Coordinates of C-alpha atoms in Angstrom, one line a residue:
M1051 CA 51.4 21.1 -50.7
N1052 CA 47.8 21.7 -49.5
I1053 CA 48.7 19.7 -46.4
I1054 CA 51.2 22.4 -45.5
R1055 CA 48.5 25.2 -45.9
S1056 CA 45.7 23.2 -44.1
K1057 CA 43.5 25.0 -41.4
P1058 CA 44.5 22.2 -38.7
L1059 CA 48.2 22.9 -39.0
R1060 CA 47.8 26.5 -38.9
K1061 CA 46.0 26.1 -35.7
V1062 CA 48.5 23.9 -34.2
M1063 CA 51.5 26.3 -35.3
Q1064 CA 49.8 29.0 -33.0
Y1065 CA 50.9 27.1 -30.2
T1066 CA 54.5 27.6 -31.2
K1067 CA 54.2 31.2 -30.4
P1068 CA 55.2 31.0 -26.7
Y1069 CA 58.2 28.8 -28.0
Q1070 CA 59.5 31.1 -30.7
S1071 CA 63.0 31.1 -30.0
R1072 CA 63.2 27.4 -29.9
F1073 CA 61.3 27.3 -33.0
N1074 CA 63.9 29.5 -34.6
W1075 CA 66.7 27.4 -33.6
V1076 CA 65.3 24.3 -34.9
I1077 CA 65.0 25.8 -38.4
I1078 CA 68.7 27.3 -37.8
W1079 CA 69.9 23.7 -37.3
A1080 CA 68.0 22.4 -40.1
V1081 CA 69.6 24.9 -42.5
L1082 CA 73.3 23.9 -41.3
L1083 CA 72.4 20.3 -41.2
S1084 CA 71.6 20.8 -45.0
I1085 CA 74.6 22.7 -45.9
F1086 CA 77.0 20.6 -44.3
A1087 CA 75.4 17.3 -45.8
A1088 CA 75.7 18.7 -49.1
T1089 CA 79.3 19.9 -48.8
R1090 CA 80.6 16.6 -48.1
P1091 CA 80.1 15.3 -51.9
Y1092 CA 81.8 18.4 -53.1
I1093 CA 84.9 17.9 -51.0
F1094 CA 85.0 14.2 -51.9
K1095 CA 84.8 15.5 -55.6
E1096 CA 87.8 17.8 -55.1
I1097 CA 89.9 15.0 -53.5
V1098 CA 89.3 12.7 -56.4
D1099 CA 89.9 15.2 -59.0
K1100 CA 92.9 16.9 -57.5
Y1101 CA 94.9 14.4 -55.4
L1102 CA 93.5 10.8 -56.9
N1103 CA 93.4 11.1 -60.4
N1104 CA 96.6 13.0 -61.5
A1105 CA 99.9 13.9 -60.0
Q1106 CA 99.4 17.3 -58.8
D1107 CA 101.0 18.4 -55.5
K1108 CA 99.3 16.5 -52.9
S1109 CA 100.5 18.7 -50.0
D1110 CA 96.9 19.9 -49.3
F1111 CA 95.3 16.2 -49.3
I1112 CA 95.6 16.2 -45.7
F1113 CA 93.6 19.5 -45.4
F1114 CA 90.9 18.1 -47.4
V1115 CA 90.8 14.9 -45.6
G1116 CA 90.7 16.7 -41.9
L1117 CA 88.1 19.1 -43.6
M1118 CA 86.1 16.3 -44.4
A1119 CA 86.3 14.6 -40.9
V1120 CA 85.3 18.2 -39.3
I1121 CA 82.2 18.4 -41.5
L1122 CA 81.1 14.9 -40.4
V1123 CA 81.6 15.7 -36.9
A1124 CA 79.6 18.7 -37.3
E1125 CA 76.8 17.2 -39.3
V1126 CA 76.2 14.8 -36.3
V1127 CA 76.3 17.6 -33.8
M1128 CA 74.0 19.4 -36.0
Q1129 CA 71.7 16.3 -36.3
F1130 CA 71.4 15.8 -32.6
F1131 CA 70.4 19.4 -31.8
F1132 CA 67.9 19.5 -34.6
T1133 CA 66.2 16.2 -33.7
Y1134 CA 66.5 16.8 -29.9
W1135 CA 65.1 20.4 -30.0
A1136 CA 62.4 19.5 -32.6
N1137 CA 61.1 16.7 -30.3
W1138 CA 61.3 18.9 -27.2
L1139 CA 59.3 21.7 -28.8
G1140 CA 56.6 18.9 -30.1
Q1141 CA 56.3 17.6 -26.5
D1142 CA 55.7 21.1 -24.9
I1143 CA 53.3 22.0 -27.6
I1144 CA 51.0 18.9 -27.2
K1145 CA 51.4 19.5 -23.5
D1146 CA 49.7 22.7 -23.9
I1147 CA 46.9 21.4 -26.3
R1148 CA 46.3 18.3 -23.9
D1149 CA 45.7 21.0 -21.1
K1150 CA 43.3 23.1 -23.1
L1151 CA 41.6 20.0 -24.2
F1152 CA 41.1 18.7 -20.8
H1153 CA 40.0 22.2 -19.3
H1154 CA 37.7 22.6 -22.1
I1155 CA 36.0 18.9 -21.8
A1156 CA 35.6 19.6 -17.9
S1157 CA 33.6 22.5 -18.4
F1158 CA 31.1 20.9 -21.0
K1159 CA 27.4 20.6 -20.1
M1160 CA 26.4 17.3 -19.1
K1161 CA 24.3 17.1 -22.3
Y1162 CA 27.6 16.9 -24.1
F1163 CA 28.5 13.8 -22.3
D1164 CA 25.0 12.2 -22.9
N1165 CA 25.5 12.2 -26.7
E1166 CA 29.6 11.5 -27.0
P1167 CA 31.1 8.1 -26.2
V1168 CA 33.7 8.2 -23.4
G1169 CA 36.0 6.1 -25.5
K1170 CA 35.9 8.8 -28.2
L1171 CA 37.1 11.7 -25.7
V1172 CA 39.7 9.4 -24.4
T1173 CA 41.1 8.6 -28.0
R1174 CA 41.2 12.4 -28.7
T1175 CA 42.9 13.4 -25.4
V1176 CA 45.6 10.6 -25.4
S1177 CA 46.5 8.9 -28.8
D1178 CA 45.4 11.7 -31.4
I1179 CA 47.6 14.2 -29.3
E1180 CA 50.3 12.1 -29.4
S1181 CA 50.1 12.0 -33.2
I1182 CA 50.0 15.8 -33.2
A1183 CA 53.6 15.7 -31.6
S1184 CA 54.7 14.0 -34.7
I1185 CA 54.0 16.8 -36.6
F1186 CA 57.2 18.3 -35.2
S1187 CA 59.2 15.3 -34.3
Q1188 CA 58.9 13.4 -37.5
G1189 CA 57.0 15.5 -39.9
L1190 CA 57.2 19.4 -40.3
F1191 CA 60.7 20.1 -39.2
M1192 CA 62.0 16.9 -41.0
I1193 CA 60.3 17.9 -44.4
V1194 CA 61.8 21.3 -44.1
S1195 CA 65.3 20.0 -43.6
D1196 CA 64.8 17.6 -46.4
V1197 CA 63.4 20.3 -48.6
L1198 CA 66.4 22.3 -47.7
K1199 CA 68.8 19.5 -48.4
M1200 CA 67.3 18.7 -51.8
L1201 CA 67.5 22.5 -52.7
I1202 CA 71.2 23.0 -51.5
T1203 CA 72.1 19.7 -53.2
L1204 CA 70.6 20.9 -56.5
V1205 CA 72.7 24.2 -56.2
F1206 CA 75.9 22.1 -55.9
M1207 CA 74.8 19.7 -58.6
F1208 CA 74.3 22.5 -61.1
Y1209 CA 77.6 24.0 -59.8
I1210 CA 79.6 20.9 -60.4
N1211 CA 78.1 20.0 -63.6
W1212 CA 74.9 21.4 -65.2
K1213 CA 74.7 19.0 -68.1
I1214 CA 74.5 15.9 -65.8
S1215 CA 72.2 18.1 -63.4
F1216 CA 69.7 18.5 -66.1
I1217 CA 69.3 14.7 -66.7
V1218 CA 68.4 14.3 -62.9
V1219 CA 65.9 17.2 -63.0
A1220 CA 64.2 15.8 -66.1
I1221 CA 63.3 12.5 -64.1
M1222 CA 62.0 14.3 -60.9
P1223 CA 58.4 15.1 -62.2
I1224 CA 57.9 11.7 -62.4
I1225 CA 58.4 11.1 -58.7
L1226 CA 56.8 14.1 -57.8
Y1227 CA 53.6 13.0 -59.9
A1228 CA 53.6 9.7 -58.1
T1229 CA 53.9 11.2 -54.3
N1230 CA 51.1 13.6 -55.0
I1231 CA 48.6 10.7 -55.9
F1232 CA 50.4 8.9 -52.9
Q1233 CA 49.3 11.8 -50.6
K1234 CA 45.7 11.8 -52.1
K1235 CA 45.3 8.0 -51.1
M1236 CA 47.1 8.1 -48.0
K1237 CA 44.8 10.9 -46.4
V1238 CA 41.7 8.9 -47.0
A1239 CA 43.3 5.7 -45.6
F1240 CA 44.5 7.7 -42.5
N1241 CA 41.2 9.2 -42.0
E1242 CA 39.6 5.6 -41.9
V1243 CA 42.6 4.3 -39.4
R1244 CA 41.6 7.0 -37.0
N1245 CA 38.0 6.4 -37.1
E1246 CA 38.5 2.9 -36.1
V1247 CA 40.9 3.4 -33.7
A1248 CA 38.2 5.6 -31.9
N1249 CA 35.6 2.9 -32.3
L1250 CA 38.2 0.4 -31.0
N1251 CA 38.7 2.5 -27.8
T1252 CA 34.8 3.2 -27.3
F1253 CA 34.0 -0.4 -27.5
V1254 CA 37.0 -1.6 -25.3
Q1255 CA 36.0 0.9 -22.5
E1256 CA 32.3 0.2 -22.4
R1257 CA 32.9 -3.5 -22.2
L1258 CA 35.8 -3.3 -19.6
T1259 CA 33.5 -1.0 -17.4
G1260 CA 30.5 -3.2 -17.8
M1261 CA 32.5 -6.7 -17.6
K1262 CA 30.3 -7.7 -14.8
I1263 CA 27.2 -7.3 -16.9
V1264 CA 28.9 -9.3 -19.8
Q1265 CA 29.8 -12.2 -17.7
L1266 CA 26.6 -12.2 -15.7
F1267 CA 24.6 -12.5 -19.1
N1268 CA 27.1 -15.0 -20.6
R1269 CA 27.7 -12.4 -23.5
E1270 CA 31.6 -13.2 -23.5
K1271 CA 31.4 -15.1 -26.9
I1272 CA 29.0 -12.6 -28.2
E1273 CA 31.1 -9.4 -27.0
A1274 CA 34.0 -11.1 -28.5
E1275 CA 32.5 -11.6 -31.8
K1276 CA 31.7 -8.0 -31.9
F1277 CA 34.9 -7.0 -31.1
E1278 CA 36.6 -9.2 -33.9
E1279 CA 34.3 -7.4 -36.5
I1280 CA 35.8 -4.0 -35.3
N1281 CA 39.1 -5.3 -35.0
K1282 CA 38.7 -6.7 -38.5
R1283 CA 37.7 -3.1 -39.9
H1284 CA 40.7 -1.6 -38.2
N1285 CA 43.0 -4.1 -39.7
K1286 CA 41.6 -3.5 -43.0
A1287 CA 42.2 0.3 -42.6
W1288 CA 45.6 -0.4 -41.8
L1289 CA 46.2 -2.9 -44.5
K1290 CA 45.2 -0.3 -47.1
N1291 CA 47.6 2.3 -45.8
I1292 CA 50.4 -0.5 -46.0
L1293 CA 49.3 -1.3 -49.7
Y1294 CA 49.9 2.2 -50.7
N1295 CA 53.3 2.4 -49.3
S1296 CA 54.2 -1.0 -50.6
I1297 CA 53.4 0.3 -54.1
F1298 CA 55.0 3.8 -53.8
F1299 CA 58.4 3.0 -52.1
P1300 CA 59.5 0.5 -54.6
I1301 CA 58.4 2.9 -57.5
A1302 CA 60.5 5.6 -55.9
D1303 CA 63.3 3.4 -55.5
I1304 CA 63.2 2.0 -59.3
I1305 CA 63.1 5.8 -60.4
S1306 CA 66.2 6.8 -58.3
N1307 CA 68.1 3.7 -59.8
I1308 CA 67.3 4.6 -63.3
T1309 CA 68.3 8.1 -62.7
L1310 CA 71.7 6.9 -61.2
G1311 CA 72.2 4.5 -64.4
L1312 CA 71.2 7.6 -66.8
V1313 CA 73.9 9.9 -65.1
V1314 CA 76.8 7.1 -65.0
Y1315 CA 76.1 6.2 -68.8
F1316 CA 75.7 10.1 -70.2
G1317 CA 78.7 11.0 -67.8
A1318 CA 80.8 8.3 -69.3
L1319 CA 79.9 9.4 -72.9
F1320 CA 80.8 13.0 -72.1
I1321 CA 84.3 11.9 -70.7
I1322 CA 84.9 9.3 -73.7
N1323 CA 83.9 12.2 -76.0
G1324 CA 86.6 14.4 -74.6
D1325 CA 84.0 16.7 -72.6
F1326 CA 86.7 18.2 -70.3
S1327 CA 84.0 19.8 -68.2
T1328 CA 83.1 16.3 -66.9
T1329 CA 85.3 14.6 -64.4
I1330 CA 85.4 11.2 -62.5
G1331 CA 85.2 13.3 -59.5
D1332 CA 81.8 14.6 -61.0
L1333 CA 80.3 11.0 -61.4
I1334 CA 81.4 10.0 -58.1
S1335 CA 80.0 13.1 -56.6
F1336 CA 76.7 12.6 -58.4
N1337 CA 76.5 9.1 -57.1
M1338 CA 76.4 10.7 -53.6
Y1339 CA 74.2 13.6 -54.6
I1340 CA 71.4 11.6 -56.2
P1341 CA 70.4 9.5 -53.1
M1342 CA 70.6 12.9 -51.3
L1343 CA 68.3 14.4 -53.5
Y1344 CA 66.0 11.4 -54.2
N1345 CA 65.9 9.7 -50.7
P1346 CA 64.4 12.8 -48.9
L1347 CA 62.1 13.1 -51.8
R1348 CA 61.1 9.5 -51.0
Q1349 CA 61.2 10.0 -47.3
I1350 CA 59.1 13.4 -47.5
A1351 CA 56.4 11.1 -48.6
D1352 CA 56.8 9.1 -45.8
K1353 CA 57.0 12.0 -43.5
F1354 CA 53.8 13.6 -45.2
N1355 CA 52.0 10.5 -44.0
V1356 CA 53.1 11.4 -40.6
M1357 CA 52.2 14.6 -41.1
Q1358 CA 48.7 13.7 -42.6
M1359 CA 48.1 11.3 -39.6
G1360 CA 49.0 14.2 -37.2
I1361 CA 46.9 16.9 -39.1
V1362 CA 44.1 14.4 -39.2
A1363 CA 44.5 13.9 -35.3
A1364 CA 44.6 17.9 -35.1
E1365 CA 41.3 18.5 -37.0
R1366 CA 39.5 15.9 -34.4
V1367 CA 41.3 17.4 -31.3
F1368 CA 40.3 21.1 -32.5
E1369 CA 36.8 20.0 -33.4
I1370 CA 36.3 19.2 -29.7
I1371 CA 38.2 22.4 -28.4
E1372 CA 36.0 24.7 -30.5
T1373 CA 32.8 22.8 -29.6
D1374 CA 30.6 25.3 -27.6
S1375 CA 29.1 23.2 -25.2
Q1376 CA 29.7 25.1 -22.0
I1377 CA 27.8 26.3 -19.3
Q1378 CA 27.7 30.1 -19.6
D1379 CA 29.5 31.4 -16.5
K1380 CA 28.9 35.1 -16.7
G1381 CA 27.7 35.5 -13.1
T1382 CA 29.5 38.1 -10.9
L1383 CA 28.3 37.2 -7.4
E1384 CA 30.3 35.2 -4.9
A1385 CA 28.2 32.4 -3.2
N1386 CA 29.0 32.4 0.2
N1387 CA 27.3 30.6 3.0
F1388 CA 23.5 30.6 1.7
N1389 CA 21.2 30.4 4.3
G1390 CA 19.3 28.0 1.8
N1391 CA 16.3 29.8 0.5
I1392 CA 15.5 28.0 -2.8
K1393 CA 12.7 28.7 -5.5
L1394 CA 11.9 27.5 -9.0
E1395 CA 9.2 29.5 -10.8
N1396 CA 7.4 28.0 -13.8
V1397 CA 10.6 25.7 -14.7
R1398 CA 10.5 24.2 -17.9
F1399 CA 13.2 21.8 -19.3
S1400 CA 13.5 19.3 -21.9
Y1401 CA 17.0 17.2 -22.6
I1402 CA 15.6 16.7 -26.1
Q1403 CA 14.0 19.5 -28.0
G1404 CA 10.2 19.1 -27.8
E1405 CA 10.1 16.3 -25.2
E1406 CA 9.5 18.2 -21.8
V1407 CA 10.6 16.5 -18.8
L1408 CA 9.7 19.3 -16.5
K1409 CA 6.5 20.8 -17.2
G1410 CA 6.2 24.1 -15.2
I1411 CA 7.5 23.4 -11.8
N1412 CA 6.8 25.8 -9.0
L1413 CA 8.7 25.1 -5.9
E1414 CA 9.9 27.0 -2.8
V1415 CA 12.3 25.6 0.0
K1416 CA 13.0 27.7 2.9
A1417 CA 16.2 28.1 5.0
G1418 CA 16.9 24.9 7.0
Q1419 CA 14.0 22.9 5.7
T1420 CA 14.5 19.3 4.6
I1421 CA 12.2 18.7 1.2
A1422 CA 11.7 15.0 0.1
I1423 CA 10.8 14.5 -3.7
V1424 CA 9.3 11.0 -4.4
G1425 CA 7.8 9.5 -7.6
S1426 CA 8.2 7.2 -10.5
T1427 CA 11.2 6.8 -12.5
G1428 CA 11.2 9.4 -15.3
A1429 CA 9.1 11.8 -13.2
G1430 CA 11.7 14.4 -13.1
K1431 CA 13.2 14.1 -9.6
S1432 CA 16.8 14.1 -10.5
T1433 CA 16.3 16.5 -13.3
I1434 CA 15.6 19.1 -10.8
I1435 CA 19.0 18.4 -9.0
N1436 CA 20.8 18.6 -12.4
L1437 CA 19.3 22.4 -12.8
L1438 CA 19.9 23.3 -9.4
N1439 CA 23.7 22.6 -10.0
R1440 CA 23.6 24.2 -13.4
F1441 CA 24.6 20.7 -15.1
Y1442 CA 22.0 21.6 -17.5
E1443 CA 20.3 25.0 -18.6
I1444 CA 16.6 25.6 -18.1
D1445 CA 14.4 26.2 -21.3
S1446 CA 12.1 28.8 -19.4
G1447 CA 11.2 30.1 -16.2
K1448 CA 13.5 30.9 -12.9
I1449 CA 15.6 29.2 -10.4
T1450 CA 16.8 31.5 -7.3
I1451 CA 18.9 30.8 -4.4
E1452 CA 18.5 33.7 -1.7
G1453 CA 16.3 35.8 -4.2
E1454 CA 19.2 35.8 -6.8
A1455 CA 19.2 33.9 -10.2
I1456 CA 21.6 31.3 -10.2
Q1457 CA 23.0 32.2 -13.3
N1458 CA 24.1 35.6 -11.4
Y1459 CA 26.3 33.5 -9.2
K1460 CA 30.0 32.4 -10.3
L1461 CA 29.5 28.9 -11.2
S1462 CA 32.4 27.4 -9.1
S1463 CA 31.1 29.3 -6.1
L1464 CA 27.7 28.1 -6.5
R1465 CA 28.6 24.5 -7.1
K1466 CA 30.8 25.0 -3.8
Q1467 CA 27.6 25.7 -1.4
I1468 CA 25.8 22.5 -2.9
A1469 CA 26.9 18.9 -2.0
V1470 CA 25.0 16.2 -3.8
V1471 CA 25.1 12.5 -2.8
L1472 CA 24.1 10.2 -5.7
Q1473 CA 22.7 6.8 -6.0
D1474 CA 25.6 5.5 -8.0
V1475 CA 28.4 6.4 -6.1
F1476 CA 31.6 7.2 -8.2
L1477 CA 34.8 6.5 -6.4
F1478 CA 38.2 7.1 -8.2
A1479 CA 41.1 4.5 -8.0
D1480 CA 42.8 6.2 -4.9
T1481 CA 42.8 6.3 -1.2
I1482 CA 39.7 7.0 0.7
Y1483 CA 41.1 9.8 2.1
N1484 CA 41.7 11.7 -1.4
N1485 CA 38.2 10.2 -2.5
I1486 CA 36.9 12.4 0.5
T1487 CA 38.8 15.5 0.1
L1488 CA 39.3 15.2 -3.8
Y1489 CA 42.7 16.8 -3.1
N1490 CA 41.1 20.2 -1.5
P1491 CA 44.2 21.4 0.6
E1492 CA 41.7 23.3 2.7
I1493 CA 40.3 20.0 4.3
T1494 CA 42.7 18.3 6.7
Q1495 CA 43.2 14.9 8.1
E1496 CA 41.9 15.8 11.6
Q1497 CA 39.0 17.5 9.8
V1498 CA 38.1 14.4 8.1
E1499 CA 38.5 12.1 11.1
S1500 CA 36.4 14.4 13.1
A1501 CA 33.5 14.4 10.6
A1502 CA 33.6 10.9 10.4
K1503 CA 33.2 10.2 14.0
K1504 CA 30.4 12.6 14.1
I1505 CA 28.5 10.6 11.3
G1506 CA 29.5 7.3 12.7
I1507 CA 31.7 5.9 10.2
H1508 CA 35.3 6.4 11.5
N1509 CA 35.5 2.9 12.9
F1510 CA 34.3 1.5 9.7
I1511 CA 37.2 3.0 7.8
M1512 CA 39.8 2.1 10.3
S1513 CA 38.7 -1.6 10.3
L1514 CA 40.2 -1.4 6.5
P1515 CA 43.9 -2.0 5.8
N1516 CA 45.8 1.2 6.1
G1517 CA 42.2 3.0 7.3
Y1518 CA 42.0 6.3 5.3
Q1519 CA 45.1 5.5 2.9
Y1520 CA 43.1 2.4 1.9
N1521 CA 43.1 2.3 -2.1
V1522 CA 39.5 1.5 -3.2
K1523 CA 40.8 0.7 -6.7
E1524 CA 38.8 1.8 -9.8
R1525 CA 35.2 2.7 -9.1
G1526 CA 35.6 1.9 -5.6
V1527 CA 35.3 -2.1 -6.2
M1528 CA 37.0 -2.8 -3.0
L1529 CA 33.9 -1.6 -1.0
S1530 CA 30.5 -2.7 -1.0
S1531 CA 27.7 -0.2 -2.2
G1532 CA 26.9 0.5 1.1
Q1533 CA 30.4 1.5 2.3
R1534 CA 30.8 3.5 -0.8
Q1535 CA 27.5 5.3 -0.2
L1536 CA 29.1 6.2 3.6
I1537 CA 32.0 7.5 1.8
A1538 CA 30.1 9.8 -0.3
F1539 CA 28.2 11.0 2.7
L1540 CA 31.6 11.9 4.4
R1541 CA 32.7 13.7 1.5
A1542 CA 29.6 15.8 1.1
Y1543 CA 29.8 16.5 4.9
V1544 CA 33.4 17.9 5.0
S1545 CA 32.8 20.0 2.1
N1546 CA 30.7 22.1 4.5
P1547 CA 27.8 22.8 2.2
S1548 CA 24.9 25.2 2.6
I1549 CA 22.4 23.1 0.6
L1550 CA 22.7 19.4 0.7
I1551 CA 21.3 16.9 -1.9
L1552 CA 20.7 13.2 -1.5
D1553 CA 19.7 11.7 -4.7
E1554 CA 18.1 8.1 -3.8
A1555 CA 21.0 7.6 -1.8
T1556 CA 19.6 4.6 0.2
S1557 CA 17.6 3.0 -2.5
S1558 CA 20.5 -0.1 -2.9
I1559 CA 22.2 -0.8 0.1
D1560 CA 21.6 -3.6 3.0
T1561 CA 19.8 -3.1 6.0
H1562 CA 23.0 -2.5 8.4
S1563 CA 24.4 0.3 5.7
E1564 CA 21.0 1.9 5.8
E1565 CA 20.9 2.3 9.5
M1566 CA 24.6 3.8 9.5
I1567 CA 23.2 6.0 6.6
Q1568 CA 20.2 7.0 8.6
K1569 CA 22.6 8.3 11.3
A1570 CA 24.8 9.9 8.6
T1571 CA 21.9 11.6 7.2
E1572 CA 20.6 13.0 10.5
T1573 CA 23.8 14.5 11.0
I1574 CA 24.7 16.0 7.7
T1575 CA 21.2 17.6 7.5
K1576 CA 21.0 19.1 10.6
D1577 CA 20.8 23.0 10.4
R1578 CA 21.1 23.2 6.5
T1579 CA 18.5 23.1 3.9
S1580 CA 18.4 19.5 2.4
I1581 CA 16.8 18.0 -0.7
V1582 CA 16.3 14.2 -0.3
I1583 CA 15.0 12.1 -3.6
A1584 CA 14.1 8.7 -2.4
H1585 CA 11.9 5.5 -3.6
R1586 CA 12.3 4.1 0.5
L1587 CA 9.3 6.3 1.9
A1588 CA 10.5 5.4 5.2
T1589 CA 13.8 7.6 4.7
I1590 CA 11.7 10.7 4.3
I1591 CA 8.9 10.6 6.6
N1592 CA 10.2 13.0 8.8
A1593 CA 10.7 15.5 6.1
D1594 CA 9.2 18.9 6.4
I1595 CA 7.7 19.0 3.1
I1596 CA 7.3 15.7 0.7
I1597 CA 6.9 16.7 -3.0
V1598 CA 5.1 14.3 -5.0
M1599 CA 5.8 14.3 -8.8
D1600 CA 4.4 12.5 -11.9
K1601 CA 5.3 12.9 -15.6
G1602 CA 7.3 16.2 -15.1
Q1603 CA 4.7 18.0 -12.7
I1604 CA 4.2 18.4 -9.0
V1605 CA 1.1 16.5 -8.2
E1606 CA 1.0 16.7 -4.6
K1607 CA 2.7 18.5 -1.7
G1608 CA 2.6 18.5 2.2
S1609 CA 3.6 16.7 5.2
H1610 CA 3.8 12.7 5.5
T1611 CA 0.5 13.0 7.6
E1612 CA -1.0 15.4 5.3
L1613 CA -0.6 13.2 2.2
L1614 CA -1.6 10.0 4.2
Q1615 CA -4.8 11.7 4.7
N1616 CA -5.8 11.8 0.9
E1617 CA -6.8 8.2 0.5
N1618 CA -6.9 8.4 -3.1
G1619 CA -3.6 10.4 -3.6
Y1620 CA -0.6 9.1 -5.6
Y1621 CA 1.5 9.3 -2.1
R1622 CA -1.0 7.3 -0.1
K1623 CA -1.2 4.5 -2.7
L1624 CA 2.8 4.7 -3.0
Y1625 CA 2.9 4.3 0.6
D1626 CA 0.5 1.4 1.2
S1627 CA 2.4 -0.3 -1.8
Q1628 CA 5.5 -0.4 0.1
F1629 CA 4.0 -1.0 3.4
S1630 CA 1.9 -4.1 2.0
I1631 CA 5.3 -5.5 0.5
N1632 CA 7.1 -4.9 4.0
V1633 CA 4.5 -6.7 5.8
D1634 CA 4.3 -9.7 3.1
N1635 CA 8.1 -9.9 3.6

């Protein structure tokens, strides 16, 4: 019974505390159900011995038959309440666990998501938690009910005829031993099944998300073969599970039938040899009691399977819940309406320990300035943005806004003052309006439309079917990359940030969209501190200061005009290269 004492189960049981009253009632229903079930064969024995097997007065016969009917009805009622309340409790518990799990995941550092497959997290949040519900609906309470039924059945059996009862009890260690072996094998099998389910989810999620790449590079057959291999391992894991079930349950049935045969044989010998303590009613009642004793024992093994799967799932879920990967939110200052003074002092950072991405960055941005950051891929440009938003924590150094270290601000209020427009815009499968407001009740339809008119994209949105209520589908596939970028600009603008960050927001769009975005950029950067990361130098010529980065360091700093004067400088070479390409085209 190690499964009952397992640590994951104890953790799950902690979530029953808010529902203690309901939990207690489920136990009460289980006890009553067991008593009523075990009483039926005893009443049947009394009817046989007193009214069908001799000529005694049958005046109470109707009473016993009526009592049998009442017990049957009561048993059905108890079964209903027991089943309904157990499932009700289980669903409320997994609701609480799923809420806690999602809230916990939502607070993880970006580094966690860099290392963990999305499919795995989806499995934990959806199917694994459903398996936890089965602990209550098909596992724990059912096992408690079955154990109670077995104990009460044994009491009745020994009360009726202790000699025959000893025959039944003598056989029980065999099935208990078989059940123990079965459980050990099933634990290994269930672990394999859950691993393969997670692998399947991860593979399918990634391939569906990247289906365009799969088809562009004619990888349909290759990916199908990979899927077949993973699916084959999943199938093999389940077949092992099925094999153990196929072996155990026939053995349990054989043992039960042998026990029944021995009871009939020895009971008949007792009656033939004149043992008046044994009656025909005893044998008939034992014929009913043995299935009531052995079937729960057999079913307990099956329910232990469900429990085992639920506990394995719980172990995986609590592994994530107990993962300490959150950004420490110990700030006490409320970030309200920054002026936008930002300073980085000797900031060092590495995604992988020992491999520095930023190597002592010193940078100061004054309120209202537009700062552009340029450099080759991997130079550390976007990393600065990630650190400013506290998606990652710096290794050393200091980042301050308005003279206060960003760690001193409450995390939610800090991020509320910073809006970011990324190169790869993510839109949810929802309306344009909801993708802009992100369900912020403080942003009204009028504000959204007014902001859209100011940055010049209202007409574009209204040209779509249903306008602001147009559903862009998953990841915004119904819009072009330029249109998605415009929606992202509007989303940033309506949030009214103190600091605006544009992370290569114009690197992969057409000329027409770029013109609209240039207008939008001028509008939303006006009178606020802005940081622009760009590959296209034409988009940052008017920046107050241009920062040039290379291999995690700032190698040049100045205005566009100042940087061009350095003929051997990094920026000059980059500018000449892009200008030459434009001329050639």
